[in-house]
Every structure is written in structure tokens, then in C-alpha cells.
Amino acid sequence: MPDTADWGHATELDAGLAPVAITGIGETAYTKASGRTAREIGAEAAQRAIADAGLTPADIDGITWSGAFADFDVDAFHEHFGTSHEMWTSPWGGGMAWAATAPYLAAQAINDGKARHVLNVFPVAWATQRASMTGGPGEVHAAQSLKQNLEVPFGWFPQPVYFDSIMRRQMIEFGTLPEQFGAIAVACRRHANLHPDAVMHGRPMTIDDYVAAPFLADPLRLLDSCLISDGGAAYVTTSVERARDMPNTPAVVAGVGEGYSSSGGHWALQRAFTSTPQVFSAPGAFAMAGLSPADVDVLTVYDPFTVVSLMQIEDMGFCPKGEAGRFVEGDTLFHDAGKLPFNTHGGLLSHAYVLGIAHVVECVKQLRGVAPAQVPDCQVAVYGGYTGHMASTLVLTKDR
Amino acid sequence: MAIKRDDFPLPDVDDPLTAPFFAGAAQDELLIPRCESCGEYVWYPQATCPHDGGALVWTPVSGRGTLFTWAVVQRAFLPAFEDQVPFVTALVALEEDPAVRLCTYVVDTAPEHLVADSPVEVTFRPLEFTTVPGRSVMVPMFVPGSAQP
Ligand SMILES: [Zn+2]
């Protein structure tokens, strides 16, 4: 494995901003193909988050979304709510890694006096779109010419193949066993079964089910893989000072981190093939929060495949590199018994594939004490975002 | 976003960024872009060297490497692969610079005989898909090899 200094870096973030908190959360139903558009889903999530914060659409004076999808942007906001006021905007929010960094953008805007209440929205309708092949994770990738010429013709496509290759290399380097990957999938399913809104609610799964599941690409099984879903969520970020007068227990944004691999966007070429840029992102977020991994009560990470969870658990510092296989065995990740309650809503594997936005919402619920699989006395909840060559970290705490 | 080429998933041999790779393969040569000024191999191809902006020249390499990782693909993710599964798609690290990893097929061996980090050697074979009848592109694939000096 290359030395860390050789393969990536952290983004410098300002630790001196006046603190902000997530004050409102909103979610739509999480489903298989719903027939709805992502824009409709985004509008519903936004509406619910604003109401949850005790605000009206006219109070929202900042909005962030994902420029790569742009399903619910500032124009959609005004069209849906019939508003026309000036808003601070950024297309560098939404889901995936940006679900963790959007609150930092909001903090900057709030500190600069450009906004008071910033909405971050991320909807997705890939389950619906898949039927007509007009979207989804594979198509986004296949449209890139280097992939079309140097990867796809060789069968190195799409995501299950990339992550199967990472999983095999992980097993080669560290001796991780199939059942250890399975422990992650089982913990996620266990939490989904406690969560009425989870797509896989009511479908229990054991480690034997995991081992018996078909391979998509050996050694990666169907049950190592995320769902494809319709759904969305949104949250409102406000200064902590204002948040104290708002209806909900504030989820304080205590630390944010962002890290990049210098190997570019192609999985095949990541120099640190079995690591994620959490190596660079997480330390900064924990330092900003004045906390360490040992202080974390709930961890949610962007988990398209079990190996991505495994790598992030190591790279964020919850166990030494290469030891996550043994670390996650047994009840380690369970909400009620484990050392590290993990993806307590079920994650992308068993809750819904809404690309991380529901992970942040789950962290907020855990801090409010209203999560379906509630961790007792949750004080610190962390989201790890991941987008291949980029990772991000969001440390949320109770108002301390 | 949709892919318009009717020969997909064959490579587009006319794409200027990657055309020399396939032209080389058609003549049994594995060519990788190398910077004229710093000598580094640059993969994937780019317009210029990311280190110093030097010109990149498609340079023959030995065709020897090691098997970095592989996937035994069991499900066809595209219609073109329906009659190919199960197949092995691999990342091969080149001897000249192991940071250069090629996505490729490992052929002439059974998946259960593959060994991590074992030597492999290039072979040039026609790539064909039944979904693209009558078309074929020569590409580098790899077979198990013996360690060379
Ligand atoms: Zn150079």
C-alpha cells in the first residue's frame, strides 16, 4: 500500500465558523419503482424538511443540491412553492459525499450573512428510471469515453465489477472472509427490519442467507450490494443560536472533512486500491469537532457494497487498517449491543438507495432520540460519504 | 447520456485519445503513453503529462505484468455479455510501472487457477460480441506467464 502522503489530500476547511445545526429533516417514502419523477420526490422531501424545522418556504433563503443530477434545484423550489425571493444557492450539495459537506457550505453562507436557513435536497428515481434505461449508476459511467473504450469492452463494468475487484484485493491483502463481509450486510438488514420505512423491512436475513446468495461477480454476492430505489430526503441547516429557539433538538455540525485521492475518478487506477479517501477526510472532521472515533455513538457510511463499509470503518479510524473483517464480526455493528452501531436505518444495502441523504437524516434522528433502531443516549453521530476518489465526513453532536 | 454508437460495447477505435492503443494491438504491440520529458508512463491516456505537461508518446512495453485482482463475472450487466458469463475480467499491473493497470481479460485458464500477483503475459485476440455481428477489434488480453528477467 502506498504511503498516505503519496495518494491524496484533505481539503482545508475553516474550523472557525460560527456553529450551525441541522434543524429540520424531511423524507419521502422509500420504494421500488414508484412512477414518480425525482423532481416530485425532491419537492416532497423539501416540503417536509421545511415544515419539520417549523419554517415556511419563504423562510428558506439558501438551497444546495447536486449539480450532477439537478433534479430539484432553486428553480424547482420556486416553481413548487410559488415563491420568487432571492436565495443563496450552490450545486455542490445533495447526496453522496456532498450530503456531508453541504452543511459546511451552509455554515459559510450563514457566517457570511448570505442566508439564515439553508435547505439541502437530494431525490432519486433510479428504480423508476431503470425500467426505461434512462438513468442509474451504470449509465452515468458508461457515458464516459475512457470507460467505453478501456473498461466496458473488457467486461470491467459496472459498479458490482469494480467493487468485486476491490473486495478480492482486500481479501488477498488482509485475509478478510466472506462471512465478515456478510456481518455488515446482516447488521444492515437487522436495522432495516426495525425500520418501518426501509425497503427491506419485513425481510429478515441471516449469515446463512448471505452465504447462500448468488454471486454477481465472485466474490461479490447479491447481498453485498445496494438496492436501487426511489426516494429522497432533505434537511435544513441554521445557526446554532437560532436553532435553540426552533422546535427540534438541534443536531450540531461539530466537524466536517473532505478528502481526495490523487488517482482521479477511475476505480481501476486508484493507487491505494483497498483504501478510501476517508484516510484524509475523517481526521480533519474529528479534529474540528474535538472528538475521536472512540467518542462516536452511531456511524453511518455510504455503503454501495459491503467492502466500501469495511474500508471506511478502517480508514476513519475505528479499527486498524486490515482488521475491519474481524472487527465487524458478531454484534459489533448492532444498534443495541454493539461497540459501533452502524447504519442503524439499514443503509444503502437494506434501507434504500438514496445515495447517503437518508444516512444524514438517520444521524439527526439518533441525536433527537427518535430513530426506530435508537441507540441509547446518542451524543455523537457521524456520516461518512464516499464517491470513489472523494470522501467526506460529517460529525453531528447534541448541543454541548 | 445515452450511448449512441451501434458497435457498443466494442471500443471506439477512432476515438483519438485511445486510437493508438487499438492500432498497436492490431499489430501485436502493447503501447502505453509515456512522457517525453519525465519518462513516466501516464495511464489512462491524457492530452499531456499531468506531472510536467510534457508530450506523451505511445511507447511499446514488454507485455509482462502481474495479476493484481480479478472478478469472475456471473451476471451479464449488458446484453452483449449474456453469452459470455461467467468470464474473468482482471486488472493487470504492468512490469514497467505497476501503477499502470489494464482492464483486460485473462484467458486460457480456469478461474480457480488464478493466483494473486502471479505473472501474466499479453496476447492479442479479437474481441467480438454476438450483439455486434460482423465486427471485431484486436485487443490485448492476458494469459498466465512465467516470471521473466
Ligand atoms: Zn512528464
XYZ file of C-alpha atoms and ligand atoms in Angstrom:
550
model
C 0.000 0.000 0.000
C 1.424 3.437 -0.851
C 2.253 5.900 1.900
C -0.694 8.144 2.581
C 1.148 11.280 1.533
C 1.552 9.782 -1.928
C -2.018 9.249 -2.860
C -4.304 12.002 -1.707
C -5.010 15.017 0.413
C -7.573 16.710 2.621
C -9.416 19.880 1.696
C -8.529 22.756 4.032
C -11.713 23.737 5.848
C -12.293 26.673 8.182
C -12.761 25.420 11.741
C -13.557 28.920 12.964
C -17.051 29.383 11.538
C -19.849 30.130 13.989
C -21.580 26.808 14.618
C -24.613 25.611 12.689
C -27.064 22.792 13.255
C -29.479 20.675 11.286
C -32.877 21.920 12.407
C -35.284 20.184 10.065
C -35.409 16.863 8.257
C -37.843 15.570 5.664
C -38.164 12.250 3.899
C -40.387 10.773 1.243
C -41.440 7.160 1.077
C -38.581 4.866 0.100
C -39.751 2.429 -2.545
C -39.047 0.331 -5.546
C -40.222 1.875 -8.834
C -42.826 4.479 -7.879
C -43.544 6.086 -11.245
C -42.673 9.457 -9.745
C -40.057 11.856 -11.035
C -37.062 12.832 -8.954
C -38.312 16.417 -9.068
C -41.612 15.432 -7.452
C -39.765 13.416 -4.837
C -37.427 16.319 -4.128
C -40.332 18.720 -3.683
C -41.980 16.435 -1.156
C -38.772 15.957 0.832
C -38.147 19.706 0.823
C -41.679 20.494 1.949
C -41.420 18.066 4.845
C -37.990 19.293 5.983
C -39.146 22.899 5.985
C -42.269 22.011 7.974
C -40.223 19.911 10.406
C -37.994 22.932 11.080
C -41.108 24.984 11.890
C -40.488 27.203 8.882
C -42.286 28.214 5.720
C -40.779 28.117 2.200
C -40.355 31.891 2.319
C -38.014 31.473 5.311
C -35.635 29.330 3.267
C -33.078 31.730 1.845
C -30.427 29.254 0.768
C -30.522 25.980 -1.125
C -27.972 23.350 -2.105
C -28.439 20.444 -4.485
C -26.361 18.067 -6.559
C -25.298 19.723 -9.788
C -24.627 16.302 -11.285
C -28.336 15.479 -11.089
C -30.067 18.834 -10.614
C -33.467 17.243 -10.175
C -34.542 19.701 -7.512
C -32.706 23.000 -7.796
C -33.610 26.606 -6.974
C -35.926 26.888 -9.991
C -37.772 23.754 -8.962
C -38.030 25.156 -5.436
C -39.675 28.380 -6.609
C -41.931 26.578 -9.055
C -43.114 24.121 -6.437
C -43.644 26.587 -3.617
C -44.803 29.542 -5.732
C -42.053 31.722 -4.302
C -39.675 34.121 -6.020
C -37.407 35.509 -3.294
C -33.635 35.806 -3.658
C -31.789 32.749 -2.436
C -28.156 31.856 -1.894
C -27.512 28.730 -3.981
C -24.884 26.068 -4.551
C -24.950 22.982 -6.797
C -22.309 21.356 -4.565
C -24.780 19.792 -2.167
C -27.248 16.954 -2.444
C -26.311 13.349 -1.679
C -23.294 11.030 -1.796
C -20.153 12.689 -0.435
C -21.853 16.075 -0.651
C -24.507 15.071 1.885
C -21.715 15.543 4.443
C -20.246 18.769 3.114
C -23.474 20.646 2.313
C -23.775 21.750 5.979
C -20.312 23.288 5.705
C -21.384 25.279 2.645
C -24.452 26.323 4.594
C -22.253 27.373 7.535
C -20.177 29.556 5.219
C -23.271 31.193 3.737
C -24.778 31.721 7.197
C -21.500 33.134 8.553
C -21.272 35.486 5.588
C -24.820 36.715 6.219
C -25.981 35.384 2.863
C -28.593 33.050 4.326
C -30.272 32.098 7.576
C -31.897 28.770 6.741
C -30.291 26.617 4.067
C -32.097 23.643 2.547
C -30.153 20.678 1.156
C -32.186 18.313 -1.033
C -31.456 15.039 -2.723
C -34.054 12.929 -4.545
C -33.528 9.939 -6.799
C -35.885 7.916 -9.001
C -33.499 5.320 -10.355
C -35.861 2.437 -9.649
C -38.444 4.047 -11.908
C -35.874 5.129 -14.480
C -34.260 1.700 -14.642
C -37.331 0.286 -16.340
C -36.785 2.626 -19.266
C -32.951 2.539 -19.042
C -32.780 6.325 -18.852
C -30.622 6.506 -15.806
C -28.978 4.750 -12.982
C -25.453 4.267 -11.787
C -24.280 2.151 -14.720
C -25.387 4.500 -17.445
C -23.750 7.502 -15.824
C -20.460 5.641 -16.010
C -20.876 4.069 -19.438
C -21.236 7.518 -20.959
C -17.577 8.335 -20.219
C -15.385 7.695 -23.256
C -12.386 6.280 -21.391
C -14.633 3.758 -19.697
C -16.323 2.993 -23.011
C -13.009 2.222 -24.648
C -10.758 0.859 -21.917
C -13.096 -0.700 -19.352
C -16.512 -1.703 -20.703
C -15.182 -3.704 -23.708
C -13.170 -5.784 -21.234
C -16.175 -6.527 -19.067
C -14.874 -4.254 -16.329
C -18.252 -2.643 -15.776
C -20.368 -1.623 -13.923
C -20.120 -0.925 -10.171
C -20.535 -4.536 -8.934
C -17.469 -5.464 -11.008
C -15.373 -2.567 -9.710
C -16.206 -3.371 -6.122
C -15.865 -7.103 -6.629
C -12.309 -6.394 -7.765
C -11.671 -4.238 -4.706
C -13.232 -6.896 -2.472
C -10.991 -9.610 -3.912
C -7.884 -7.477 -3.481
C -8.988 -6.688 0.067
C -9.275 -10.437 0.748
C -5.847 -11.028 -0.851
C -4.140 -8.356 1.230
C -5.863 -8.826 4.560
C -7.423 -12.282 4.562
C -10.953 -10.979 5.080
C -13.519 -13.789 4.994
C -16.849 -13.843 3.164
C -18.701 -14.138 6.484
C -17.058 -10.931 7.675
C -18.452 -9.019 4.727
C -21.698 -10.825 5.497
C -21.692 -9.485 9.059
C -22.070 -5.978 7.637
C -24.979 -6.997 5.417
C -26.679 -8.811 8.289
C -26.364 -5.814 10.636
C -27.847 -3.509 7.996
C -30.754 -5.882 7.381
C -31.348 -6.254 11.103
C -31.686 -2.483 11.410
C -33.929 -2.283 8.335
C -36.227 -4.782 9.984
C -36.637 -2.375 12.878
C -37.333 0.497 10.485
C -40.856 0.521 9.019
C -39.805 2.832 6.164
C -36.960 0.625 4.977
C -37.416 -1.033 1.599
C -36.258 -4.371 3.040
C -38.380 -4.126 6.194
C -40.014 -7.469 6.913
C -37.398 -9.452 5.036
C -35.056 -10.889 7.675
C -31.677 -12.216 6.624
C -29.150 -14.442 8.361
C -25.493 -15.062 7.691
C -26.536 -18.386 6.112
C -28.788 -16.466 3.720
C -25.829 -14.266 2.896
C -23.517 -17.165 2.130
C -26.198 -18.854 0.022
C -26.905 -15.729 -2.024
C -25.845 -15.791 -5.697
C -22.699 -14.087 -6.836
C -22.986 -11.091 -9.124
C -19.261 -11.468 -9.632
C -17.345 -13.867 -7.410
C -16.555 -12.992 -4.565
C -19.274 -10.286 -4.507
C -22.729 -11.588 -3.700
C -26.104 -10.071 -4.389
C -26.387 -9.391 -0.661
C -23.158 -7.371 -0.666
C -24.891 -4.921 -2.985
C -27.115 -1.916 -2.520
C -30.689 -1.632 -3.647
C -31.959 0.514 -6.489
C -34.659 2.775 -5.109
C -36.887 5.791 -5.493
C -36.927 8.273 -2.657
C -35.370 11.362 -1.265
C -34.682 13.443 1.760
C -33.792 16.969 2.695
C -32.511 18.862 5.674
C -32.390 22.455 6.849
C -29.232 23.982 8.334
C -29.440 27.044 10.612
C -27.092 28.795 13.053
C -26.966 27.067 16.429
C -28.015 30.351 18.004
C -31.290 30.385 16.052
C -31.648 26.615 16.282
C -32.080 26.840 20.059
C -35.373 28.678 19.507
C -36.638 26.196 16.916
C -38.874 23.180 17.548
C -36.355 20.335 17.346
C -33.305 19.265 19.291
C -30.502 20.757 17.184
C -28.082 18.343 15.547
C -24.953 20.453 15.789
C -22.495 20.336 12.911
C -19.386 19.805 15.024
C -16.974 18.733 12.315
C -16.766 18.378 8.549
C -13.997 16.807 6.492
C -13.319 16.221 2.846
C -10.564 14.163 1.246
C -9.489 13.329 -2.273
C -7.471 10.607 -3.886
C -4.996 11.951 -6.424
C -5.601 8.934 -8.683
C -8.562 10.525 -10.469
C -12.068 9.222 -10.895
C -11.397 5.715 -12.194
C -11.643 2.864 -9.713
C -9.263 0.689 -11.739
C -6.467 3.186 -11.198
C -6.782 4.003 -7.503
C -3.251 3.664 -6.175
C -4.454 2.793 -2.695
C -6.842 0.257 -4.132
C -8.213 -1.051 -0.829
C -8.472 2.314 0.894
C -10.831 5.269 0.629
C -10.062 8.983 0.931
C -11.588 8.796 4.415
C -7.914 8.473 5.323
C -7.719 12.211 4.573
C -11.263 13.310 5.386
C -12.058 11.796 8.776
C -9.089 13.102 10.816
C -9.928 16.693 9.925
C -13.586 16.269 10.808
C -12.778 14.690 14.157
C -10.170 17.375 14.895
C -12.657 20.134 14.074
C -15.148 18.507 16.454
C -12.560 17.915 19.177
C -13.599 14.266 19.182
C -12.122 10.921 18.230
C -13.598 7.765 16.710
C -13.920 6.335 20.230
C -16.490 9.045 21.018
C -18.847 8.021 18.205
C -22.198 6.568 19.256
C -23.590 5.941 15.756
C -21.751 5.632 12.466
C -23.494 5.738 9.113
C -21.434 5.385 5.958
C -22.206 5.468 2.264
C -22.354 1.753 1.596
C -22.994 0.765 -2.014
C -21.212 -2.524 -1.282
C -20.098 -4.152 1.962
C -16.438 -3.653 1.107
C -16.976 0.112 0.998
C -18.265 -0.020 4.579
C -15.351 -2.185 5.618
C -12.776 0.153 4.113
C -14.349 3.286 5.584
C -14.566 1.758 9.065
C -10.801 1.246 8.870
C -9.969 4.500 7.138
C -11.999 6.606 9.581
C -10.001 5.102 12.435
C -12.496 2.768 14.089
C -10.007 -0.104 13.847
C -6.524 -0.572 12.376
C -6.163 -0.989 8.602
C -6.810 -4.534 7.540
C -8.604 -5.518 10.749
C -12.160 -4.475 9.943
C -13.082 -8.025 8.952
C -12.503 -9.274 12.468
C -13.827 -6.017 13.959
C -17.284 -6.257 12.355
C -17.943 -9.877 13.288
C -20.743 -10.792 15.668
C -22.808 -7.976 17.135
C -20.240 -5.165 16.791
C -22.438 -3.162 14.432
C -25.797 -3.752 16.140
C -27.682 -0.729 17.412
C -28.411 -2.179 20.826
C -25.401 -4.285 21.650
C -22.510 -3.320 19.512
C -19.335 -1.392 20.016
C -20.096 0.602 16.878
C -23.806 0.930 15.991
C -23.647 1.137 12.226
C -26.103 2.187 9.518
C -28.875 1.946 12.043
C -31.524 2.634 9.376
C -30.285 -0.192 7.162
C -28.042 1.775 4.823
C -27.961 1.584 1.065
C -27.981 -2.189 1.391
C -31.302 -2.577 3.184
C -32.938 0.800 3.864
C -32.959 2.480 0.434
C -30.510 3.518 -2.237
C -30.917 7.247 -1.879
C -27.199 7.920 -2.016
C -26.444 8.943 1.537
C -29.003 11.646 2.219
C -31.019 9.248 4.428
C -27.832 8.411 6.312
C -27.565 12.027 7.446
C -31.265 12.098 8.333
C -30.711 8.947 10.409
C -27.862 10.628 12.303
C -30.174 13.540 13.121
C -32.910 11.181 14.303
C -30.449 9.329 16.520
C -29.407 12.608 18.149
C -33.054 13.583 18.614
C -33.691 10.168 20.190
C -36.441 9.254 17.728
C -34.757 6.668 15.489
C -36.596 3.371 15.011
C -33.433 1.480 15.997
C -32.464 4.026 18.621
C -29.031 3.895 20.214
C -29.395 4.772 23.913
C -28.161 8.263 24.850
C -26.731 9.025 21.420
C -24.475 12.088 21.702
C -22.297 11.813 18.613
C -23.431 10.594 15.188
C -21.148 10.510 12.165
C -21.764 10.138 8.441
C -19.004 9.003 6.094
C -19.599 9.931 2.480
C -17.824 8.263 -0.409
C -17.721 8.871 -4.143
C -14.728 6.888 -5.340
C -11.899 9.387 -5.431
C -13.616 11.599 -2.839
C -14.733 11.021 0.723
C -16.333 13.269 3.285
C -17.107 13.179 6.967
C -19.864 14.858 8.944
C -19.701 14.810 12.744
C -23.006 15.732 14.347
C -23.478 16.132 18.091
C -26.055 17.162 20.590
C -25.867 20.820 21.605
C -22.996 20.724 24.105
C -26.157 10.475 -21.701
C -27.325 7.561 -23.791
C -24.731 5.661 -25.759
C -25.278 6.241 -29.465
C -22.611 4.039 -31.054
C -24.107 0.946 -32.687
C -20.921 -1.077 -32.062
C -21.024 -0.606 -28.272
C -19.573 -2.313 -26.212
C -16.740 -2.711 -28.692
C -14.213 0.091 -28.208
C -14.409 3.120 -30.477
C -11.110 2.643 -32.316
C -11.413 6.102 -33.856
C -11.509 7.970 -30.539
C -8.297 9.998 -30.825
C -7.426 9.607 -27.137
C -7.254 5.811 -27.301
C -6.904 5.009 -31.031
C -3.145 4.208 -30.839
C -3.817 1.589 -28.151
C -6.026 -0.381 -30.527
C -3.859 0.327 -33.575
C -0.936 -1.137 -31.622
C -2.918 -4.191 -30.607
C -3.794 -4.797 -34.263
C -0.034 -5.133 -34.847
C 0.653 -7.264 -31.771
C 2.099 -4.353 -29.827
C 1.104 -3.167 -26.376
C 1.517 0.599 -26.396
C 1.257 2.845 -23.330
C 1.612 6.649 -23.338
C 4.936 7.793 -21.885
C 6.078 11.341 -21.185
C 8.893 12.538 -23.404
C 10.339 14.793 -20.749
C 9.998 12.911 -17.434
C 9.751 9.359 -18.737
C 6.686 8.477 -16.649
C 4.010 6.221 -18.051
C 0.648 8.003 -17.992
C -2.451 5.823 -17.803
C -5.232 6.422 -18.731
C -4.225 8.463 -21.762
C -4.392 12.232 -21.384
C -3.624 15.164 -23.645
C -0.308 15.863 -21.908
C 1.722 14.622 -18.934
C -0.014 15.532 -15.654
C 3.376 15.886 -13.930
C 5.091 18.380 -16.200
C 2.904 18.977 -19.251
C 5.308 17.021 -21.450
C 4.233 15.397 -24.695
C 3.040 11.817 -24.430
C 4.319 9.236 -26.875
C 2.716 5.824 -27.289
C 5.570 3.521 -26.307
C 5.869 -0.276 -26.638
C 6.072 -2.175 -23.344
C 7.062 -5.771 -22.622
C 3.553 -7.105 -22.223
C 4.545 -8.694 -18.932
C 2.740 -7.927 -15.717
C 1.122 -9.359 -12.637
C -2.461 -10.245 -11.851
C -3.493 -7.504 -9.417
C -7.122 -8.563 -8.957
C -9.949 -10.097 -10.925
C -13.694 -10.623 -10.976
C -15.431 -13.800 -12.038
C -18.475 -12.131 -13.533
C -21.566 -14.297 -13.213
C -24.293 -11.874 -14.173
C -24.446 -10.086 -17.516
C -24.776 -6.383 -16.816
C -25.131 -5.606 -20.524
C -26.886 -7.708 -23.191
C -23.565 -8.166 -25.008
C -22.243 -10.232 -22.109
C -25.183 -12.610 -21.813
C -23.435 -15.366 -23.756
C -20.061 -14.648 -22.139
C -20.803 -15.230 -18.459
C -19.127 -16.491 -16.448
C -15.945 -14.727 -17.538
C -12.871 -13.305 -15.845
C -12.178 -9.589 -16.097
C -8.982 -8.534 -14.419
C -6.684 -5.695 -13.578
C -3.132 -6.397 -14.711
C -0.286 -4.303 -13.303
C 2.418 -3.772 -15.909
C 6.014 -4.730 -15.231
C 7.354 -1.339 -16.366
C 5.143 0.518 -13.874
C 2.711 -1.406 -11.656
C 0.648 1.767 -11.209
C -0.393 1.208 -14.829
C -3.265 -1.234 -14.529
C -5.037 -2.519 -17.606
C -8.622 -3.706 -17.510
C -8.420 -6.911 -19.504
C -9.499 -10.494 -19.927
C -7.441 -13.349 -18.531
C -7.895 -16.261 -20.935
C -6.714 -19.815 -21.485
C -7.042 -20.680 -17.798
C -9.811 -21.562 -15.382
C -10.788 -19.016 -12.734
C -9.849 -21.408 -9.938
C -6.254 -21.494 -11.188
C -5.731 -17.737 -10.935
C -3.246 -16.603 -8.307
C -2.908 -13.071 -6.971
C 0.232 -11.232 -8.053
C 1.246 -14.087 -10.353
C 2.955 -13.292 -13.673
C 0.851 -12.844 -16.780
C 1.730 -12.126 -20.410
C -0.088 -10.261 -23.108
C -1.727 -11.973 -26.046
C -3.621 -10.184 -28.775
C -7.024 -11.571 -29.575
C -10.089 -10.412 -31.488
C -12.838 -9.027 -29.284
C -16.288 -9.894 -30.603
C -19.810 -9.693 -29.287
C -22.774 -11.510 -30.798
C -24.764 -8.315 -30.254
C -22.427 -6.570 -32.729
C -22.377 -9.070 -35.588
C -19.609 -8.948 -38.151
C -17.410 -6.575 -36.129
C -14.198 -7.372 -34.353
C -11.433 -5.352 -32.662
C -7.996 -6.686 -31.753
C -7.301 -6.062 -28.084
C -4.698 -7.065 -25.513
C -5.721 -9.960 -23.305
C -3.518 -11.848 -20.873
C -2.535 -15.457 -20.214
C -0.645 -16.915 -17.265
C 3.042 -16.339 -17.818
C 6.369 -17.203 -16.321
C 8.456 -14.689 -14.398
C 10.957 -13.016 -16.720
C 14.131 -11.096 -16.010
Zn 6.143 14.137 -17.650
